[in-house]
mmCIF file of C-alpha atoms in Angstrom:
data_model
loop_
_atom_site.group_PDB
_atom_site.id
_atom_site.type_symbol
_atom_site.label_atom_id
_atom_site.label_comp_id
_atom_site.label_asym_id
_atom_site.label_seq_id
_atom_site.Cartn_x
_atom_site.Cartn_y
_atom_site.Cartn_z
ATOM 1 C CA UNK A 1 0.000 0.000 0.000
ATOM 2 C CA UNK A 2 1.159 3.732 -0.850
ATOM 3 C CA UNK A 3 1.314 5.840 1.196
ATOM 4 C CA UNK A 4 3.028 9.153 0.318
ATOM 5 C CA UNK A 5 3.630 9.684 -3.477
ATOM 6 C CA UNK A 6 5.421 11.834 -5.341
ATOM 7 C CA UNK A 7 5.405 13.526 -8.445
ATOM 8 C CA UNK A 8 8.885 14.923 -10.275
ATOM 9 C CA UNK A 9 8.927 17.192 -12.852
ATOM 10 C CA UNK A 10 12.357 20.327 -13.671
ATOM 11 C CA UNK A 11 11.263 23.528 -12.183
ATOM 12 C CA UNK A 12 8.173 21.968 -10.376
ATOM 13 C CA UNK A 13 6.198 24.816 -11.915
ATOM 14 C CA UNK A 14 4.531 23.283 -14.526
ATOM 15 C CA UNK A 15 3.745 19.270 -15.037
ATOM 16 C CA UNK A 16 4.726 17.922 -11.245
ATOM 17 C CA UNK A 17 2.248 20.416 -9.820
ATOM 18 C CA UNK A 18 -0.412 19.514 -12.345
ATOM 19 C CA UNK A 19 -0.167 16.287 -11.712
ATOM 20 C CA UNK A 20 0.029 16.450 -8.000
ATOM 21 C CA UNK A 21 -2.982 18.439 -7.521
ATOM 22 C CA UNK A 22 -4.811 15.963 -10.167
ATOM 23 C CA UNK A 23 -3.761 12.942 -8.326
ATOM 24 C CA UNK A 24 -4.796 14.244 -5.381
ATOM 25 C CA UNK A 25 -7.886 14.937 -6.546
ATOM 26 C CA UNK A 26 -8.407 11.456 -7.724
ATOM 27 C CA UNK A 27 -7.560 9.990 -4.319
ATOM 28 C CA UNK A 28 -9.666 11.870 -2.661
ATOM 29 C CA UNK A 29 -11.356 9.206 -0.935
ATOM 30 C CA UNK A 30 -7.778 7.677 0.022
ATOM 31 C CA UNK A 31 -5.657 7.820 3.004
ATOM 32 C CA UNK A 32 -2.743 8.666 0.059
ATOM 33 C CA UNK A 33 -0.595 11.887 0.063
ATOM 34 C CA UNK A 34 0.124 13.645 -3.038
ATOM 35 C CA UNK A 35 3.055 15.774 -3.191
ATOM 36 C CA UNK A 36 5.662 17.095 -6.118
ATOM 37 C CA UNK A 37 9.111 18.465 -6.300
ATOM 38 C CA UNK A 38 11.483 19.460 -8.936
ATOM 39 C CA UNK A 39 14.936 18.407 -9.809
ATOM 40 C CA UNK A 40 15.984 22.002 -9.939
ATOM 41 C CA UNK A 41 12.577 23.473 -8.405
ATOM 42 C CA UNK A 42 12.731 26.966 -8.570
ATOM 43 C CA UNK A 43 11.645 27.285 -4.890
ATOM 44 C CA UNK A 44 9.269 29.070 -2.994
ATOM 45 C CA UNK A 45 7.528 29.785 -6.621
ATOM 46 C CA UNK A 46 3.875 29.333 -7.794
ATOM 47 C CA UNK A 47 2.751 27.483 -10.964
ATOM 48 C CA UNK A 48 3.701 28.762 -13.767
ATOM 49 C CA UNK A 49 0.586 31.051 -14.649
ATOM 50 C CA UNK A 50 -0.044 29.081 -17.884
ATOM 51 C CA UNK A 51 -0.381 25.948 -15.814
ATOM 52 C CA UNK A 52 -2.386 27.607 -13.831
ATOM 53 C CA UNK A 53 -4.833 28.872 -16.244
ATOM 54 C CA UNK A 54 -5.007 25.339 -17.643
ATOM 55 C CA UNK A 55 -5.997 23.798 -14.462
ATOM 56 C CA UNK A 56 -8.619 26.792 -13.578
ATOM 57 C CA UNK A 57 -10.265 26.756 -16.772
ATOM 58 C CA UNK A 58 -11.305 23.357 -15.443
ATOM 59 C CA UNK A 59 -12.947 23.685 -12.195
ATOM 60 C CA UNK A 60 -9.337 23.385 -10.118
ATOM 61 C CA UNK A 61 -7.578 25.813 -7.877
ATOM 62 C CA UNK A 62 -3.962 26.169 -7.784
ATOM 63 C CA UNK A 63 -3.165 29.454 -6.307
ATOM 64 C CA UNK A 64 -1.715 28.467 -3.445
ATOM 65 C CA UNK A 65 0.902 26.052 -4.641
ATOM 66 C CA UNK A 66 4.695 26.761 -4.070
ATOM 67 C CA UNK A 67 7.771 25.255 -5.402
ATOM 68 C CA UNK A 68 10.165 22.628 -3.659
ATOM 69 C CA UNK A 69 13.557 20.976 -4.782
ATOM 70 C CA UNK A 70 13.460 17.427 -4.093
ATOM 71 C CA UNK A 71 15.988 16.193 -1.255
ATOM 72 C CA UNK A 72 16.817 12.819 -0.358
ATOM 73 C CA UNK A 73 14.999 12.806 2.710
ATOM 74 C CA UNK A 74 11.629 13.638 0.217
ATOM 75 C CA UNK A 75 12.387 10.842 -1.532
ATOM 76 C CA UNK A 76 13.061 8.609 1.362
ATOM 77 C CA UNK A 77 9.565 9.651 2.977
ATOM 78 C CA UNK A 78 8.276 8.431 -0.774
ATOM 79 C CA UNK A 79 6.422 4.964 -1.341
ATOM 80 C CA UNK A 80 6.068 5.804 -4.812
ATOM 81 C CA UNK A 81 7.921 8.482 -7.233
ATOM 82 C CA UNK A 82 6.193 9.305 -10.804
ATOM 83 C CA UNK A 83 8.870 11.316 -13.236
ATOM 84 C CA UNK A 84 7.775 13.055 -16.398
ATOM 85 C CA UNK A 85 10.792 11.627 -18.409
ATOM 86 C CA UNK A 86 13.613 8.936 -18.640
ATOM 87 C CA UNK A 87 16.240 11.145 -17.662
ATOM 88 C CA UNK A 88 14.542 12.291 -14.183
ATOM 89 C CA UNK A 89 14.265 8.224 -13.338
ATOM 90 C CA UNK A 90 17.914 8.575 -13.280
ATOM 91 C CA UNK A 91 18.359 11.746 -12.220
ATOM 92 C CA UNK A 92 16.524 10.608 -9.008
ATOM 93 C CA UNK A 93 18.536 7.137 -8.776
ATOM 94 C CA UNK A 94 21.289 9.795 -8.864
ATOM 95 C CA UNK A 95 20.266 10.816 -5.618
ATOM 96 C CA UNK A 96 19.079 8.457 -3.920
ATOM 97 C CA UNK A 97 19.993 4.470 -5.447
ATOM 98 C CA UNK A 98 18.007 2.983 -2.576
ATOM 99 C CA UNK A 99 14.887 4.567 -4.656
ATOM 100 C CA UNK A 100 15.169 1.910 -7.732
ATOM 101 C CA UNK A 101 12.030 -0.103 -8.260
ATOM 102 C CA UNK A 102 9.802 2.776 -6.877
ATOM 103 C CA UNK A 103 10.276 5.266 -9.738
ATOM 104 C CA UNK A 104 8.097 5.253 -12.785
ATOM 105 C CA UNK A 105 6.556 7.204 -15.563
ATOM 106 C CA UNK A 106 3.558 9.302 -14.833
ATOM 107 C CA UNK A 107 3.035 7.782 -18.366
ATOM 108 C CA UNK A 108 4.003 4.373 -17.547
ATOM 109 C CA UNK A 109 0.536 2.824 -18.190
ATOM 110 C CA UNK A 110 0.280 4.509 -21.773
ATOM 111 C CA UNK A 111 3.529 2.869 -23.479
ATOM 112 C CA UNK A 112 5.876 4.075 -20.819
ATOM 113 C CA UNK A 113 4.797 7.957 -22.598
ATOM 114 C CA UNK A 114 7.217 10.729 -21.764
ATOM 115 C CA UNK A 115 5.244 13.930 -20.929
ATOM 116 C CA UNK A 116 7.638 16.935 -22.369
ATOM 117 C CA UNK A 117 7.906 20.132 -20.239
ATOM 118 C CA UNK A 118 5.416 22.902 -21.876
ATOM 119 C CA UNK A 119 7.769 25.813 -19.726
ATOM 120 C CA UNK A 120 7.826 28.893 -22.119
ATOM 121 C CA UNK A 121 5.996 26.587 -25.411
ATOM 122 C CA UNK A 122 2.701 28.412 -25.500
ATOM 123 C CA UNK A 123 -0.884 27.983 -23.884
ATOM 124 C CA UNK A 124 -0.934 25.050 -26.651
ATOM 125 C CA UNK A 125 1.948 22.806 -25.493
ATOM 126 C CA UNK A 126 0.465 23.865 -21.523
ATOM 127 C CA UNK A 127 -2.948 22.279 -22.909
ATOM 128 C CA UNK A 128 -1.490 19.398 -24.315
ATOM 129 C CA UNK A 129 0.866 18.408 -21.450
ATOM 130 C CA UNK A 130 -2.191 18.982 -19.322
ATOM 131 C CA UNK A 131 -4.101 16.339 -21.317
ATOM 132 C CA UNK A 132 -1.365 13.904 -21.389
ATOM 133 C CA UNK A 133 -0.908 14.175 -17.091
ATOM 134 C CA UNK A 134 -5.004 14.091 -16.758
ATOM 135 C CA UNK A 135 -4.506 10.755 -19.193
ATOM 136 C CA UNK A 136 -1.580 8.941 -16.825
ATOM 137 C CA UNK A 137 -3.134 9.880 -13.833
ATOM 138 C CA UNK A 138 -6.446 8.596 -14.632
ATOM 139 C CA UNK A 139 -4.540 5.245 -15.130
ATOM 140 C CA UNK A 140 -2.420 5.534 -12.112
ATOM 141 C CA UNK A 141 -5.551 6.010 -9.773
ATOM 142 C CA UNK A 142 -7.406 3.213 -11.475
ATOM 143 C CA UNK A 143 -4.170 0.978 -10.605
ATOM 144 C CA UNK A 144 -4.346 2.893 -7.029
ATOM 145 C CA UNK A 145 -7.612 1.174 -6.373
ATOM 146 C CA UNK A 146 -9.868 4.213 -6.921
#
């Protein structure tokens, strides 16, 4: 059973928050904490306001979000870690090696699908990454019993 999962992303400004607040949205009903990071968070932060936008235009609320590097303590407090491409699984193993075999893919579940950073692309590239996150973590909380 998960407990505490996080979600990786660069900045932690744009897809890790998305996804967090998502994901935390879908386990609502769960005893499961949600949190996010970045590799090289720009910290103390909020979202990016195109990310932002994307995720109010939709019903969700995302003001009060702020940025957080991750740390090897985060990761050791982690049960599972979901990464928005290849390189942050080993950017993270980096870190922390003790973390192998609990770092995935968001987009694991849809052909192991790498979810590009939209940072400075456009409201476009914002929409689309925001589809692609809604798509792995509808997959992920399905697999998460809920």
């Amino acid at each position: 059973m998960f407990r505490n999962i996080l979600v990786v992303c660069v900045g932690n400004i744009c897809r890790s928050p998305t996804a967090e607040l998502l994901l935390r949205n879908a386990l609502a009903t769960s005893t499961i904490a949600v949190t996010s990071a970045g590799l090289s968070a720009r910290v103390g932060e909020a979202m990016e306001p195109s990310a932002r936008q994307v995720l109010e235009d939709r019903g969700h609320c995302a003001k009060a979000f702020k940025a957080r590097q991750i740390t090897p303590d985060i990761v050791n407090e982690s049960d599972l870690i979901l990464v928005m491409e290849k390189q942050h699984v080993t950017q993270v193993l980096k870190m922390a090696s003790h973390a192998r075999g609990k770092v995935f893919l968001l987009g694991k579940w849809q052909g192991e699908r790498e979810i590009q950073d939209p940072y400075r692309q456009g409201k476009a590239a914002f929409i689309h990454a925001h589809a692609l996150i809604e798509d792995a973590v509808c997959s992920w909380a399905q697999r998460l019993g809920h």
